[in-house]
């Protein structure tokens, strides 16, 4: 029985911490743990062997931070040595049944457009390690401690494209169930199921007690085996060493509780030792193993939102499409991306759940435009997207770069179409629209369309694509040429729902083509279609008639609890004609909140004709940033939108500076930012830098892997009153503590704010920090408190 077949039939146990144990065995502050594969082979073998002797089924190679960003010359040697040490430990422990996981951690970089790392570059960085590790003899790939769903996707694609080993992944969430970049348990599970990983889970960041709510949520929505690898509680510093507050016996008891939640694999992360793992295995082995259960949900997702198809009807906004839209066509020709993004934002405001994205024009490079529009949209809004194209290259480009599980429009019952589209769905994941037509054309009867739907389902299954990932388009044909066409469509909707148990979709407005006052027909047909089982409708959410139909249908079918949504939409409000965002002048504050740089520049230029530059800064720019920051803290705005808003504000600031004609803009104070020695993960630091600079602080960015002496010398030389330190890995927090000690001794008036995934308020206090910042906005607030 192979490894994947064993999941859900028997317990599989992973090993525990590596870096924290190596620290106890002499790993120095700032020293890279992966180098011990070359310099301390016996220690690595001994640690792997200890975990095997504790009863582990899977041990991880000492390669968490091994990538070409950190190791430019000896990456191959390090990864090969790590795999060989695990093999030797397996031989010494006489555990031929044990499996070796090639351990892959994050790059420490934020991917574009939020950061500076290109998606394909990230894929190649991970691919290098995968190729080396697979060739060296690893049995599976374990991608772990991922805090960004986009980077997680890059790592999964690298593994899938460069080896045929099982691929498993564990993610890191905060106490609210959010990843660093805003991903939720449900949205990341949807994406990773679509990418067809073999198991998904959670690790690091929390102890087992704190992790339980996340585990429950993951088990509830995942059709994959679930892995749980928590820390040994929460960290703190004792006599210069990082220790954790959960001993082996307590860890084992808590893990037994987690084992009863329906997971399939258990292990540990930071602070856990062979003793923790041995106790866990003894406590959990007798717990009955929960089989993996398929949830059969039809779900599409963005990086932070999921839309489930099959409950209340889903609205798919149709406005990002050049058909019949001369201004949109010109925007595509002019590469006017902000016009397109504005249309997306308006549809989001009007109630769309998913946005259709069609950028096809004969005279443009459709794959390149699809890339620009998809990446642009997902950087400023959180709605899932439907990639709508007949160009296979454009479809693949959009799917590959999409941060989530998209909808795809479309595949037909033609053999050539299915042979083109289904391999893409199998590789990247997605919910695909199946057109009820084939080589013979569009059937005139519902029976003919139902038979094509069956053919699409059956063919998809041969590619491993389940029925829940197919939504059938029953095809709305204009009644102006065939008065019975609406009846055939409605009959098809009913039969797909009642006979096949499937979901359906329509481009509703097609029904009225060629008729006057088309909204009258469209809105009434929309209501009839929903009554007959329509799951999704591609409509214009800016149309008041269509939205009235939708809201009324929900209220009348008891899908709008106490008519709350209907009242919110129409209670005491007068209807107004919708205005496209592309046609309206967007105020400066809204431009910044939306993250639209060109709009912000235009609005700032216009405001300079009415207000003094500093009035604009103080009365419009800063308040807009404050509103975005507040939304971020409340969980209503996610990191991509926060960063894009900051970029829009930065663009507006540049216009203001130019208008000041050489006047010096007053800086509020100097702040040092640095990722501490031994740590190359600078995501958090770079996010903080962007926001601080927007709030007019002078940031001295010392970069990553910065020795304590450099930070102290800079603070003294430039008389800096606030120092911000970042660390991702537990093994580098000792460098953070040493930096704080040296600052206290040599620059005692400097305040220190710290942040990073491994830190807690208590841990920050124990190493002498003045403030623990849970996110970038918290750092801004502390800067305002301490230096104005």
Coordinates of C-alpha atoms in Angstrom, one line a residue, residues 265-744:
X265 CA -1.9 12.6 10.3
X266 CA -0.2 14.2 13.3
X267 CA 3.2 15.6 14.1
X268 CA 4.9 18.6 15.6
X269 CA 6.7 21.8 14.8
X270 CA 8.8 24.3 16.8
X271 CA 9.6 23.2 20.3
X272 CA 8.5 19.6 19.9
X273 CA 11.1 16.9 20.6
X274 CA 11.3 13.2 20.1
X275 CA 9.9 12.9 23.6
X276 CA 6.9 15.0 22.5
X277 CA 6.3 12.8 19.5
X278 CA 6.8 9.5 21.3
X279 CA 4.2 10.6 23.9
X280 CA 1.8 11.8 21.2
X281 CA 2.1 8.5 19.3
X282 CA 1.4 6.5 22.4
X283 CA -1.6 8.6 23.2
X284 CA -3.1 8.7 19.7
X285 CA -2.5 5.3 18.1
X286 CA -5.5 3.8 19.8
X287 CA -7.9 6.5 18.6
X288 CA -9.9 5.2 15.6
X289 CA -8.7 6.7 12.4
X290 CA -11.3 8.9 10.6
X291 CA -11.7 8.0 7.0
X292 CA -11.3 10.8 4.5
X293 CA -14.8 12.0 3.5
X294 CA -15.6 13.7 0.2
X295 CA -17.6 16.9 0.8
X296 CA -18.9 17.1 -2.8
X297 CA -19.1 20.9 -2.7
X298 CA -19.0 23.1 -5.8
X299 CA -16.7 25.9 -4.6
X300 CA -14.8 28.6 -6.4
X301 CA -12.4 30.9 -4.5
X302 CA -10.2 33.9 -4.6
X303 CA -7.2 34.3 -2.2
X304 CA -9.6 35.2 0.6
X305 CA -13.2 34.5 -0.4
X306 CA -15.1 31.4 -1.4
X307 CA -18.4 31.1 -3.2
X308 CA -20.3 27.9 -3.0
X309 CA -22.6 27.0 -5.9
X310 CA -25.7 25.1 -5.0
X311 CA -27.4 27.3 -2.4
X312 CA -28.7 30.8 -3.2
X313 CA -28.3 31.7 -6.9
X314 CA -24.8 33.1 -7.6
X315 CA -24.4 36.4 -9.6
X316 CA -21.5 36.5 -12.1
X317 CA -20.8 40.0 -13.2
X318 CA -20.6 40.3 -17.0
X319 CA -19.2 43.8 -17.5
X320 CA -15.5 42.8 -18.0
X321 CA -16.2 41.7 -21.6
X322 CA -15.6 43.7 -24.8
X323 CA -18.8 42.3 -26.6
X324 CA -20.9 45.3 -27.5
X325 CA -18.8 47.7 -25.5
X326 CA -16.8 50.1 -27.6
X327 CA -15.1 51.9 -24.7
X328 CA -14.0 48.6 -23.2
X329 CA -12.6 47.5 -26.5
X330 CA -10.6 50.7 -26.7
X331 CA -9.3 50.2 -23.1
X332 CA -8.0 46.8 -24.2
X333 CA -6.3 48.3 -27.2
X334 CA -4.8 51.1 -25.1
X335 CA -3.8 48.7 -22.3
X336 CA -5.9 50.9 -19.9
X337 CA -6.0 48.4 -17.1
X338 CA -7.4 50.8 -14.5
X339 CA -10.6 51.2 -16.7
X340 CA -11.0 47.5 -16.6
X341 CA -10.3 47.3 -12.8
X342 CA -12.9 50.1 -12.2
X343 CA -15.6 48.0 -13.9
X344 CA -14.7 45.2 -11.6
X345 CA -15.0 47.4 -8.5
X346 CA -18.4 48.7 -9.5
X347 CA -19.7 45.2 -10.0
X348 CA -18.4 44.2 -6.6
X349 CA -20.2 47.1 -5.0
X350 CA -23.4 46.2 -6.8
X351 CA -23.5 42.7 -5.5
X352 CA -21.7 40.4 -7.9
X353 CA -20.3 37.3 -6.3
X354 CA -17.9 36.3 -9.1
X355 CA -16.5 38.4 -12.0
X356 CA -16.4 37.1 -15.5
X357 CA -13.1 38.1 -17.2
X358 CA -13.1 38.2 -21.0
X359 CA -10.4 40.2 -22.7
X360 CA -10.5 38.7 -26.2
X361 CA -10.0 40.9 -29.2
X362 CA -8.4 39.8 -32.5
X363 CA -5.8 42.5 -32.5
X364 CA -4.4 42.1 -29.0
X365 CA -2.1 39.5 -27.3
X366 CA -4.9 37.8 -25.3
X367 CA -2.7 35.6 -23.1
X368 CA -0.7 38.6 -22.0
X369 CA -3.8 40.8 -21.5
X370 CA -5.4 38.0 -19.5
X371 CA -2.4 37.9 -17.2
X372 CA -2.4 41.6 -16.6
X373 CA -6.1 41.8 -15.9
X374 CA -6.3 38.7 -13.7
X375 CA -3.3 39.7 -11.6
X376 CA -4.6 43.3 -11.5
X377 CA -8.1 42.4 -10.4
X378 CA -6.9 40.0 -7.7
X379 CA -4.6 42.7 -6.2
X380 CA -7.5 45.2 -5.5
X381 CA -10.6 43.1 -4.9
X382 CA -11.4 39.8 -3.2
X383 CA -14.1 38.4 -5.5
X384 CA -13.4 35.1 -7.3
X385 CA -13.0 35.3 -11.0
X386 CA -14.4 33.4 -14.0
X387 CA -11.8 33.1 -16.8
X388 CA -13.7 33.4 -20.0
X389 CA -11.9 32.7 -23.2
X390 CA -11.8 30.3 -26.1
X391 CA -8.0 30.8 -26.4
X392 CA -6.4 27.8 -24.7
X393 CA -3.1 29.7 -24.1
X394 CA -5.0 32.6 -22.5
X395 CA -7.0 30.2 -20.4
X396 CA -3.9 28.5 -19.1
X397 CA -2.1 31.8 -18.4
X398 CA -5.0 33.0 -16.4
X399 CA -5.4 29.7 -14.5
X400 CA -1.7 29.5 -13.7
X401 CA -1.4 33.0 -12.3
X402 CA -4.8 33.0 -10.5
X403 CA -4.6 33.0 -6.7
X404 CA -7.5 30.7 -5.9
X405 CA -9.8 28.2 -7.6
X406 CA -11.4 29.9 -10.6
X407 CA -14.4 29.3 -12.7
X408 CA -13.7 28.6 -16.4
X409 CA -15.9 29.5 -19.3
X410 CA -16.0 27.1 -21.0
X411 CA -15.9 23.6 -22.4
X412 CA -18.4 22.1 -24.7
X413 CA -19.4 18.6 -25.5
X414 CA -17.1 18.6 -28.6
X415 CA -14.3 16.1 -28.2
X416 CA -11.7 18.6 -29.3
X417 CA -12.9 21.1 -26.6
X418 CA -12.9 18.6 -23.8
X419 CA -9.4 17.3 -24.9
X420 CA -8.1 20.9 -24.6
X421 CA -9.8 22.1 -21.5
X422 CA -10.0 19.1 -19.1
X423 CA -6.2 18.6 -18.8
X424 CA -6.0 22.3 -17.7
X425 CA -8.7 21.7 -15.1
X426 CA -7.0 18.6 -13.9
X427 CA -3.7 20.5 -13.5
X428 CA -4.8 23.8 -12.1
X429 CA -8.2 23.1 -10.6
X430 CA -11.4 25.0 -11.3
X431 CA -15.1 24.8 -11.7
X432 CA -15.7 24.6 -15.5
X433 CA -18.8 25.7 -17.4
X434 CA -20.0 22.9 -19.7
X435 CA -21.9 24.1 -22.8
X436 CA -24.8 21.9 -23.8
X437 CA -23.7 21.7 -27.4
X438 CA -21.4 19.3 -29.4
X439 CA -20.3 18.6 -32.9
X440 CA -24.0 18.4 -34.0
X441 CA -24.7 21.9 -32.8
X442 CA -27.1 23.1 -30.2
X443 CA -29.9 20.6 -29.5
X444 CA -33.4 22.0 -30.0
X445 CA -34.8 19.9 -27.1
X446 CA -34.1 19.7 -23.4
X447 CA -33.4 15.9 -23.9
X448 CA -30.6 16.6 -26.3
X449 CA -29.0 19.1 -24.0
X450 CA -29.3 16.8 -21.0
X451 CA -27.6 14.0 -23.0
X452 CA -24.7 16.3 -23.8
X453 CA -24.4 17.2 -20.1
X454 CA -24.1 13.5 -19.3
X455 CA -21.4 13.2 -21.9
X456 CA -19.5 16.1 -20.4
X457 CA -19.8 14.6 -16.9
X458 CA -18.6 11.2 -18.0
X459 CA -15.7 12.5 -20.0
X460 CA -14.6 14.8 -17.1
X461 CA -14.6 11.8 -14.8
X462 CA -12.0 10.1 -17.0
X463 CA -9.7 13.1 -16.2
X464 CA -10.4 12.8 -12.5
X465 CA -12.7 15.8 -12.5
X466 CA -15.8 15.2 -10.3
X467 CA -19.3 16.3 -11.3
X468 CA -19.3 19.0 -8.6
X469 CA -16.6 20.8 -10.6
X470 CA -18.9 21.0 -13.7
X471 CA -21.7 23.6 -14.1
X472 CA -23.9 23.1 -17.1
X473 CA -24.8 26.0 -19.4
X474 CA -28.4 25.2 -20.5
X475 CA -28.0 27.8 -23.2
X476 CA -30.4 30.8 -23.4
X477 CA -31.3 31.4 -27.1
X478 CA -33.2 34.5 -28.1
X479 CA -36.9 34.2 -28.2
X480 CA -37.0 36.7 -31.1
X481 CA -36.1 33.8 -33.5
X482 CA -37.7 30.9 -31.7
X483 CA -40.6 31.7 -29.4
X484 CA -40.2 28.3 -27.6
X485 CA -36.5 28.7 -26.8
X486 CA -37.0 29.9 -23.3
X487 CA -39.2 27.0 -22.5
X488 CA -36.5 24.5 -23.7
X489 CA -33.9 26.3 -21.6
X490 CA -36.2 26.2 -18.5
X491 CA -36.9 22.5 -19.0
X492 CA -33.2 21.8 -19.3
X493 CA -32.5 23.6 -16.0
X494 CA -35.1 21.5 -14.2
X495 CA -33.8 18.2 -15.6
X496 CA -30.2 19.0 -14.9
X497 CA -31.2 19.7 -11.3
X498 CA -33.8 17.0 -10.7
X499 CA -32.5 14.1 -12.9
X500 CA -28.7 14.6 -12.8
X501 CA -28.3 16.4 -9.5
X502 CA -26.1 19.0 -11.3
X503 CA -25.6 22.8 -11.2
X504 CA -26.4 25.2 -14.0
X505 CA -25.5 28.5 -15.4
X506 CA -26.9 30.9 -18.0
X507 CA -25.9 34.1 -19.8
X508 CA -29.4 35.5 -19.1
X509 CA -29.4 38.5 -21.4
X510 CA -29.0 36.3 -24.5
X511 CA -32.7 35.5 -24.2
X512 CA -33.8 39.0 -25.4
X513 CA -31.4 39.6 -28.2
X514 CA -33.0 41.6 -31.0
X515 CA -36.0 42.8 -28.9
X516 CA -36.8 46.3 -27.6
X517 CA -36.7 47.1 -23.9
X518 CA -34.5 44.0 -23.3
X519 CA -34.4 44.5 -19.5
X520 CA -38.1 43.6 -19.2
X521 CA -37.6 40.2 -20.8
X522 CA -34.2 39.6 -19.1
X523 CA -35.5 40.3 -15.5
X524 CA -38.6 38.2 -15.9
X525 CA -36.8 35.3 -17.5
X526 CA -34.2 35.5 -14.7
X527 CA -36.9 35.0 -12.1
X528 CA -38.3 32.1 -14.1
X529 CA -34.9 30.5 -14.5
X530 CA -34.2 30.8 -10.7
X531 CA -37.5 29.1 -10.0
X532 CA -36.5 26.3 -12.3
X533 CA -33.2 25.6 -10.6
X534 CA -30.7 28.1 -12.1
X535 CA -27.5 28.0 -9.9
X536 CA -25.5 30.8 -11.5
X537 CA -26.4 33.7 -13.7
X538 CA -24.1 35.8 -15.8
X539 CA -25.8 39.2 -15.6
X540 CA -25.1 42.9 -15.3
X541 CA -25.2 43.7 -11.6
X542 CA -25.4 47.4 -12.4
X543 CA -28.9 46.7 -13.8
X544 CA -31.5 47.7 -11.3
X545 CA -34.1 45.5 -12.9
X546 CA -31.9 42.4 -12.7
X547 CA -31.0 43.0 -9.1
X548 CA -34.6 43.6 -8.1
X549 CA -35.5 40.2 -9.6
X550 CA -32.7 38.6 -7.6
X551 CA -33.5 40.3 -4.3
X552 CA -37.2 39.6 -4.6
X553 CA -36.6 36.0 -5.5
X554 CA -34.4 35.5 -2.4
X555 CA -37.0 37.1 -0.2
X556 CA -39.9 35.1 -1.7
X557 CA -38.2 31.8 -1.4
X558 CA -37.1 32.3 2.3
X559 CA -33.4 32.5 1.3
X560 CA -33.2 36.1 2.7
X561 CA -33.7 35.8 6.5
X562 CA -36.3 38.3 7.6
X563 CA -35.9 40.0 4.3
X564 CA -32.8 41.7 5.7
X565 CA -30.9 42.0 2.3
X566 CA -34.1 43.2 0.5
X567 CA -34.7 45.9 3.2
X568 CA -31.0 46.9 3.1
X569 CA -31.2 47.3 -0.6
X570 CA -34.5 49.1 -1.0
X571 CA -35.7 50.4 2.4
X572 CA -36.2 54.1 2.2
X573 CA -33.9 54.5 -0.8
X574 CA -34.7 56.0 -4.1
X575 CA -33.4 54.2 -7.2
X576 CA -30.8 55.9 -9.3
X577 CA -29.4 55.0 -12.6
X578 CA -26.1 53.1 -12.3
X579 CA -23.0 54.9 -13.2
X580 CA -20.0 53.0 -14.5
X581 CA -16.9 53.7 -12.5
X582 CA -15.1 54.2 -15.7
X583 CA -17.4 57.1 -16.6
X584 CA -17.4 58.8 -13.2
X585 CA -14.6 60.9 -11.6
X586 CA -13.5 59.0 -8.6
X587 CA -12.7 61.1 -5.5
X588 CA -9.1 61.0 -4.2
X589 CA -9.9 59.2 -1.0
X590 CA -11.8 56.5 -2.8
X591 CA -9.0 56.1 -5.3
X592 CA -6.6 55.4 -2.5
X593 CA -9.0 53.1 -0.7
X594 CA -9.5 51.2 -4.0
X595 CA -5.8 51.0 -4.7
X596 CA -6.1 52.7 -8.2
X597 CA -2.9 54.6 -8.8
X598 CA -3.9 56.4 -12.0
X599 CA -7.2 57.5 -10.6
X600 CA -5.3 58.8 -7.5
X601 CA -2.9 60.7 -9.6
X602 CA -5.8 62.3 -11.6
X603 CA -7.8 63.1 -8.5
X604 CA -4.7 64.7 -6.8
X605 CA -4.0 66.8 -9.8
X606 CA -7.6 68.0 -9.8
X607 CA -7.6 68.8 -6.1
X608 CA -4.4 70.8 -6.4
X609 CA -6.4 73.4 -8.3
X610 CA -8.6 73.9 -5.2
X611 CA -6.4 73.1 -2.2
X612 CA -2.8 73.7 -0.9
X613 CA -0.6 70.6 -1.2
X614 CA -0.3 70.0 2.6
X615 CA -4.1 70.4 3.0
X616 CA -4.5 67.5 0.5
X617 CA -2.0 65.4 2.5
X618 CA -3.5 66.1 5.9
X619 CA -7.2 66.2 5.0
X620 CA -7.5 63.5 2.3
X621 CA -4.4 61.3 1.8
X622 CA -3.7 60.4 5.4
X623 CA -7.4 60.0 6.4
X624 CA -7.8 57.6 3.4
X625 CA -4.9 55.6 4.6
X626 CA -6.3 55.5 8.1
X627 CA -9.6 54.2 6.8
X628 CA -7.8 51.4 4.9
X629 CA -5.7 50.6 8.0
X630 CA -8.8 50.4 10.2
X631 CA -10.4 48.1 7.7
X632 CA -7.4 45.9 7.7
X633 CA -7.4 45.7 11.5
X634 CA -11.1 44.8 11.5
X635 CA -10.5 42.0 8.9
X636 CA -12.5 43.8 6.2
X637 CA -9.5 44.7 4.1
X638 CA -6.8 42.2 3.2
X639 CA -3.1 42.6 2.7
X640 CA -3.2 42.9 -1.1
X641 CA -5.7 45.7 -0.9
X642 CA -3.7 47.3 2.0
X643 CA -0.5 47.3 -0.1
X644 CA -2.2 48.5 -3.3
X645 CA -3.8 51.4 -1.3
X646 CA -0.4 52.3 -0.1
X647 CA 1.0 52.3 -3.6
X648 CA -1.9 54.5 -4.7
X649 CA -1.2 56.9 -1.9
X650 CA 2.5 56.9 -2.8
X651 CA 1.6 57.9 -6.3
X652 CA -0.6 60.7 -5.0
X653 CA 2.2 61.9 -2.7
X654 CA 4.5 62.2 -5.7
X655 CA 2.1 64.6 -7.4
X656 CA 1.9 66.6 -4.2
X657 CA 5.7 66.8 -3.9
X658 CA 6.0 68.0 -7.5
X659 CA 3.4 70.8 -6.7
X660 CA 5.4 71.9 -3.7
X661 CA 8.2 73.0 -6.0
X662 CA 11.2 72.2 -3.9
X663 CA 9.6 72.6 -0.5
X664 CA 10.9 70.1 1.9
X665 CA 8.3 67.8 3.2
X666 CA 8.7 67.4 7.0
X667 CA 9.5 63.9 8.1
X668 CA 8.1 62.7 11.4
X669 CA 11.3 60.8 12.4
X670 CA 13.7 58.1 11.5
X671 CA 13.0 54.4 11.9
X672 CA 15.4 51.5 11.4
X673 CA 13.9 48.3 9.9
X674 CA 15.9 45.1 9.7
X675 CA 15.4 41.3 9.4
X676 CA 17.8 39.9 12.0
X677 CA 20.9 37.9 11.5
X678 CA 20.4 34.5 10.0
X679 CA 17.0 35.2 8.6
X680 CA 16.3 36.1 5.0
X681 CA 12.6 36.3 5.3
X682 CA 11.8 40.0 4.7
X683 CA 8.1 39.9 3.8
X684 CA 6.9 41.5 7.1
X685 CA 9.7 44.1 7.1
X686 CA 8.9 45.2 3.5
X687 CA 5.2 45.6 4.2
X688 CA 5.9 47.7 7.3
X689 CA 8.3 49.9 5.3
X690 CA 5.7 50.7 2.6
X691 CA 3.2 51.9 5.2
X692 CA 5.6 53.8 7.4
X693 CA 6.9 55.7 4.3
X694 CA 3.3 56.6 3.4
X695 CA 2.9 58.1 6.9
X696 CA 5.9 60.3 6.2
X697 CA 8.5 58.5 8.3
X698 CA 12.1 58.2 7.1
X699 CA 12.8 54.5 6.9
X700 CA 16.4 53.2 7.1
X701 CA 16.0 49.8 5.7
X702 CA 19.0 47.7 6.6
X703 CA 17.7 44.7 4.7
X704 CA 17.8 41.0 5.8
X705 CA 20.4 38.9 7.7
X706 CA 21.6 42.0 9.5
X707 CA 24.1 41.5 12.4
X708 CA 23.2 43.2 15.7
X709 CA 26.3 45.4 15.5
X710 CA 25.2 46.9 12.2
X711 CA 21.8 47.8 13.7
X712 CA 23.3 49.3 16.8
X713 CA 26.0 51.3 14.9
X714 CA 23.3 52.8 12.6
X715 CA 21.0 53.7 15.5
X716 CA 23.9 55.5 17.2
X717 CA 25.3 57.2 14.1
X718 CA 21.9 58.5 13.0
X719 CA 20.3 59.0 16.4
X720 CA 17.4 56.8 15.7
X721 CA 14.6 56.6 18.3
X722 CA 12.7 53.6 17.0
X723 CA 14.1 50.3 15.7
X724 CA 11.9 47.6 14.1
X725 CA 13.1 44.0 14.0
X726 CA 11.6 41.1 12.1
X727 CA 12.1 37.3 12.3
X728 CA 10.2 34.4 10.8
X729 CA 12.1 31.5 12.2
X730 CA 12.4 30.4 15.8
X731 CA 16.1 29.8 15.4
X732 CA 16.7 33.5 14.6
X733 CA 14.8 35.0 17.5
X734 CA 18.0 34.6 19.5
X735 CA 19.6 37.1 17.1
X736 CA 16.7 39.5 17.8
X737 CA 17.2 39.2 21.5
X738 CA 21.0 39.8 21.2
X739 CA 20.2 42.9 19.1
X740 CA 17.9 44.3 21.8
X741 CA 20.5 43.6 24.5
X742 CA 23.1 45.6 22.5
X743 CA 20.7 48.4 21.9
X744 CA 19.8 48.6 25.6

